[in-house]
Amino acid sequence: MSDLPLIPHWINGAPVPSTSGRTAPVFDPALGVATKNVGLANRAEIDAAIESAALAFPAWRDASLAKRTQVMFAFRELLNSRKGELAEIITSEHGKVLSDALGEITRGQEVVEFACGIQDLLKGFYSENASTNVDVYTVRQPIGVVGVISPFNFPAMVPLWFVPVAIAAGNTVVLKPSEKDPSAAIWLAQILKEAGLPDGVFTVLNGDKEAVDGLLTHPDVAAVSFVGSTPIAKYVYETGAANGKRVQALGGAKNHMLVLPDADLDLVADSAINAGFGSAGERCMAISVVVAVEPVADVLIDKLTERMAKLVVGDGRRSCDMGPLVTEAHRDKVASYIDVAAKDGATVVVDGRGIEVDADAAGFWLGPTLLDRVPTSSTVYTEEIFGPVLSIVRVASYDEGVNLINSGAFGNGTAIFTNDGGAARRFQNEIQVGMVGINVPIPVPVAYHSFGGWKQSLFGDTKVHGIEGVHFYTRAKAVTSRWLDPSHGGINLGFPQN
Ligand code: NAD
């Protein structure tokens, strides 16, 4: 093992260095060097983390709603006042520019604010005198220890999609962050403790597949929320369900922007640049395909290339538009799709390989790339690339565009750009995708709605945060009650009828 600092687990309210002897390097992507190691949990550490969360559950479950939401309010205040610290951590391990890191924290903070008002969603309902002197009421109760497994691309926002709702609802949480950028999770754990969260209610278990499998199979884990690539999401869903867990597993994406000929093409170009290259395209809601209904493609390409020429790629800590990719291996994989595109007959309009940046040359750089006339049979079109590569597919009509989008394997996000209200309304009705933007390129719903895609983008039937998130982390109990006044009701072998 190297002399680099070791990122610990967070168990029972304190940092716990791994003693498994297994570690993974954590890189600073703009420098291209490993700056830390993260310990990867072994069986004993997995068990210790889950047991601590299980032990903390009964007291936290019984903590009053007032107490639980007070902790959330305090957490919100600390997060809001110190988000700059967290943004720097994210940029140093993920590479995204600081403003974007702050943006993801703000979107996560919205879920904390939502959780501050969870009382209203946990109220249940009551029917007085459902039968004579019989009342029926339904309450929602927490489910126990919840596992959260998160991807590298949003090291703060994705955990914050789940953790505030699960904890405010009375559960305890074991978070397994991505081993590529795990420090944000430890920072969140410290802040939650400062906010007054009792030890054991929030745990960070660092690790890889072994830790994920531990959460999926341990008898004390009641539910698992997962976000990551589609093959792993499917595996997590199937394995968790086979072990009796409640599972929501969000997978990959291939998001299309349909551009109708009447759209404002300057708005389209700005939106496609923001949604295609923001966070170096490492967003599950990034636009990766522009479906141009002819004759708009040539004009749009001119507008895109003009804007792309002005994008500054560099170290996200300095003033620039786009940072590096997360690892060298990921950068090389994304770049390899540009070769494939050329081989499959697409036109490489702007090639981001070999871009010169005003930053450390060892960083994991790949410039914004634009591909035209991408064949829909190419893996460049069918597979998720997850990098700054924007494809254009030309179609002859609205119907051809919608059929293309609906025939895809993923169904996370999509957008239509048009000034025709009727076409937009038809699109929102016909499109087989879970989150739809109308002249909005990245339609991530606010915290009090629920986030989640369709088809291969979400396994399980419950979306994230909003009312669906509250339902995922609670279960309903229906109580039928009779208080006898003054005496007993007599023998009756049938159901009460009046
Ligand atoms: P990933 O699937 O490689 O990793 C996600 C998590 O799974 C990590 O915590 C990782 O440690 C764990 N993992 C990796 N290999 C595993 C294995 N073999 N068995 C069990 N667990 C394993 O994903 P990533 O590269 O970190 O993140 C990018 C992916 O996440 C993209 O596909 C992106 O679309 C997706 N994503 C989806 C959403 C959404 O809302 N649908 C949001 C963010 C990211």
Tab-separated table of N, CA and C and ligand atoms in Angstrom, residues 149-154 158 161 176-180 207-209 212-213 226-230 232 235-236 250-253 283-284 384 386 412 451 457, ligand 1:
chain	number	residue	atom	x	y	z
A	149	ILE	N	-26.490	2.666	-2.579
A	149	ILE	CA	-25.260	2.425	-3.356
A	149	ILE	C	-25.224	3.468	-4.478
A	150	SER	N	-24.172	4.295	-4.494
A	150	SER	CA	-24.211	5.442	-5.402
A	150	SER	C	-23.084	5.393	-6.436
A	151	PRO	N	-23.277	6.123	-7.554
A	151	PRO	CA	-22.299	6.128	-8.651
A	151	PRO	C	-21.293	7.271	-8.477
A	152	PHE	N	-20.303	7.317	-9.385
A	152	PHE	CA	-19.266	8.340	-9.244
A	152	PHE	C	-19.723	9.723	-9.674
A	153	ASN	N	-20.767	9.798	-10.526
A	153	ASN	CA	-20.948	11.074	-11.226
A	153	ASN	C	-21.616	12.161	-10.390
A	154	PHE	N	-22.331	11.787	-9.340
A	154	PHE	CA	-22.881	12.781	-8.415
A	154	PHE	C	-22.574	12.330	-6.987
A	158	VAL	N	-26.554	12.367	-5.540
A	158	VAL	CA	-27.265	11.077	-5.540
A	158	VAL	C	-27.460	10.554	-4.103
A	161	TRP	N	-30.338	12.304	-2.694
A	161	TRP	CA	-31.666	11.930	-3.198
A	161	TRP	C	-32.365	11.008	-2.190
A	176	LYS	N	-22.998	3.119	0.536
A	176	LYS	CA	-21.780	2.608	-0.112
A	176	LYS	C	-21.522	3.530	-1.301
A	177	PRO	N	-20.632	4.520	-1.133
A	177	PRO	CA	-20.392	5.445	-2.244
A	177	PRO	C	-19.518	4.812	-3.310
A	178	SER	N	-19.403	5.504	-4.443
A	178	SER	CA	-18.477	5.036	-5.492
A	178	SER	C	-17.063	5.077	-4.943
A	179	GLU	N	-16.287	4.067	-5.255
A	179	GLU	CA	-14.893	4.044	-4.792
A	179	GLU	C	-14.037	5.051	-5.560
A	180	LYS	N	-14.615	5.659	-6.634
A	180	LYS	CA	-13.829	6.647	-7.390
A	180	LYS	C	-13.782	8.004	-6.697
A	207	GLY	N	-16.271	0.502	-0.317
A	207	GLY	CA	-15.985	-0.824	-0.847
A	207	GLY	C	-16.356	-0.953	-2.302
A	208	ASP	N	-16.318	-2.204	-2.760
A	208	ASP	CA	-16.604	-2.518	-4.157
A	208	ASP	C	-17.731	-3.547	-4.210
A	209	LYS	N	-17.651	-4.466	-5.144
A	209	LYS	CA	-18.722	-5.460	-5.305
A	209	LYS	C	-18.984	-6.228	-4.014
A	212	VAL	N	-21.261	-4.276	-1.902
A	212	VAL	CA	-22.600	-4.251	-2.497
A	212	VAL	C	-23.298	-5.587	-2.229
A	213	ASP	N	-22.586	-6.672	-2.456
A	213	ASP	CA	-23.184	-7.997	-2.224
A	213	ASP	C	-23.538	-8.176	-0.744
A	226	PHE	N	-30.260	1.855	-5.369
A	226	PHE	CA	-29.020	1.789	-6.163
A	226	PHE	C	-29.105	2.768	-7.319
A	227	VAL	N	-27.971	3.389	-7.647
A	227	VAL	CA	-27.863	4.174	-8.879
A	227	VAL	C	-26.534	3.832	-9.534
A	228	GLY	N	-26.567	3.511	-10.822
A	228	GLY	CA	-25.333	3.182	-11.537
A	228	GLY	C	-25.659	2.728	-12.944
A	229	SER	N	-24.756	1.961	-13.533
A	229	SER	CA	-24.951	1.534	-14.922
A	229	SER	C	-26.022	0.441	-14.992
A	230	THR	N	-26.598	0.270	-16.172
A	230	THR	CA	-27.728	-0.651	-16.315
A	230	THR	C	-27.392	-2.109	-15.965
A	232	ILE	N	-25.308	-3.352	-13.840
A	232	ILE	CA	-25.188	-3.525	-12.386
A	232	ILE	C	-26.548	-3.265	-11.725
A	235	TYR	N	-28.522	-6.377	-11.970
A	235	TYR	CA	-27.973	-7.373	-11.036
A	235	TYR	C	-28.424	-7.057	-9.598
A	236	VAL	N	-28.320	-5.784	-9.243
A	236	VAL	CA	-28.689	-5.374	-7.880
A	236	VAL	C	-30.177	-5.638	-7.647
A	250	LEU	N	-31.678	2.337	-10.180
A	250	LEU	CA	-31.690	3.242	-11.330
A	250	LEU	C	-30.470	2.976	-12.194
A	251	GLY	N	-30.698	2.832	-13.498
A	251	GLY	CA	-29.626	2.451	-14.405
A	251	GLY	C	-29.203	3.562	-15.350
A	252	GLY	N	-28.599	3.161	-16.456
A	252	GLY	CA	-28.007	4.110	-17.399
A	252	GLY	C	-29.038	4.795	-18.275
A	253	ALA	N	-28.528	5.521	-19.267
A	253	ALA	CA	-29.422	6.367	-20.059
A	253	ALA	C	-28.827	6.657	-21.427
A	283	ARG	N	-23.372	12.846	-16.928
A	283	ARG	CA	-24.640	12.996	-16.208
A	283	ARG	C	-25.632	12.002	-16.782
A	284	CYS	N	-26.418	11.385	-15.893
A	284	CYS	CA	-27.405	10.429	-16.396
A	284	CYS	C	-28.502	11.134	-17.176
A	384	GLU	N	-24.654	3.634	-24.068
A	384	GLU	CA	-24.406	4.849	-23.294
A	384	GLU	C	-22.904	5.152	-23.346
A	386	PHE	N	-21.434	8.254	-21.945
A	386	PHE	CA	-21.152	8.909	-20.658
A	386	PHE	C	-19.897	9.773	-20.718
A	412	ASN	N	-34.725	7.223	-19.637
A	412	ASN	CA	-34.507	8.114	-18.492
A	412	ASN	C	-35.087	9.498	-18.749
A	451	PHE	N	-38.014	11.479	-9.058
A	451	PHE	CA	-37.043	11.300	-10.133
A	451	PHE	C	-36.948	9.824	-10.501
A	457	SER	N	-33.742	2.063	-17.572
A	457	SER	CA	-33.197	3.132	-16.717
A	457	SER	C	-33.691	3.031	-15.279
B	1	NAD	P1	-21.278	1.711	-11.883
B	1	NAD	O1	-22.436	0.860	-12.250
B	1	NAD	O2	-19.929	1.318	-12.366
B	1	NAD	O3	-21.141	1.820	-10.269
B	1	NAD	C1	-22.242	2.161	-9.467
B	1	NAD	C2	-22.059	1.526	-8.097
B	1	NAD	O4	-22.040	0.110	-8.247
B	1	NAD	C3	-20.736	1.926	-7.422
B	1	NAD	O5	-20.972	2.170	-6.060
B	1	NAD	C4	-19.857	0.707	-7.648
B	1	NAD	O6	-18.928	0.506	-6.615
B	1	NAD	C5	-20.863	-0.432	-7.677
B	1	NAD	N1	-20.417	-1.546	-8.524
B	1	NAD	C6	-19.555	-1.491	-9.567
B	1	NAD	N2	-19.393	-2.718	-10.102
B	1	NAD	C7	-20.165	-3.564	-9.386
B	1	NAD	C8	-20.426	-4.966	-9.465
B	1	NAD	N3	-19.858	-5.733	-10.395
B	1	NAD	N4	-21.280	-5.498	-8.574
B	1	NAD	C9	-21.867	-4.734	-7.643
B	1	NAD	N5	-21.663	-3.398	-7.520
B	1	NAD	C10	-20.820	-2.818	-8.381
B	1	NAD	O7	-21.653	3.205	-12.343
B	1	NAD	P2	-20.717	4.477	-12.342
B	1	NAD	O8	-19.748	4.349	-13.475
B	1	NAD	O9	-20.225	4.766	-10.992
B	1	NAD	O10	-21.796	5.612	-12.694
B	1	NAD	C11	-22.198	5.921	-14.002
B	1	NAD	C12	-23.470	5.198	-14.369
B	1	NAD	O11	-24.500	5.536	-13.458
B	1	NAD	C13	-23.991	5.595	-15.742
B	1	NAD	O12	-24.468	4.438	-16.374
B	1	NAD	C14	-25.126	6.552	-15.432
B	1	NAD	O13	-26.127	6.656	-16.420
B	1	NAD	C15	-25.665	5.939	-14.192
B	1	NAD	N6	-26.444	6.908	-13.439
B	1	NAD	C16	-27.799	6.797	-13.500
B	1	NAD	C17	-28.585	7.716	-12.833
B	1	NAD	C18	-30.077	7.620	-12.891
B	1	NAD	O14	-30.719	8.376	-12.212
B	1	NAD	N7	-30.656	6.722	-13.670
B	1	NAD	C19	-27.992	8.742	-12.091
B	1	NAD	C20	-26.606	8.811	-12.034
B	1	NAD	C21	-25.838	7.877	-12.724
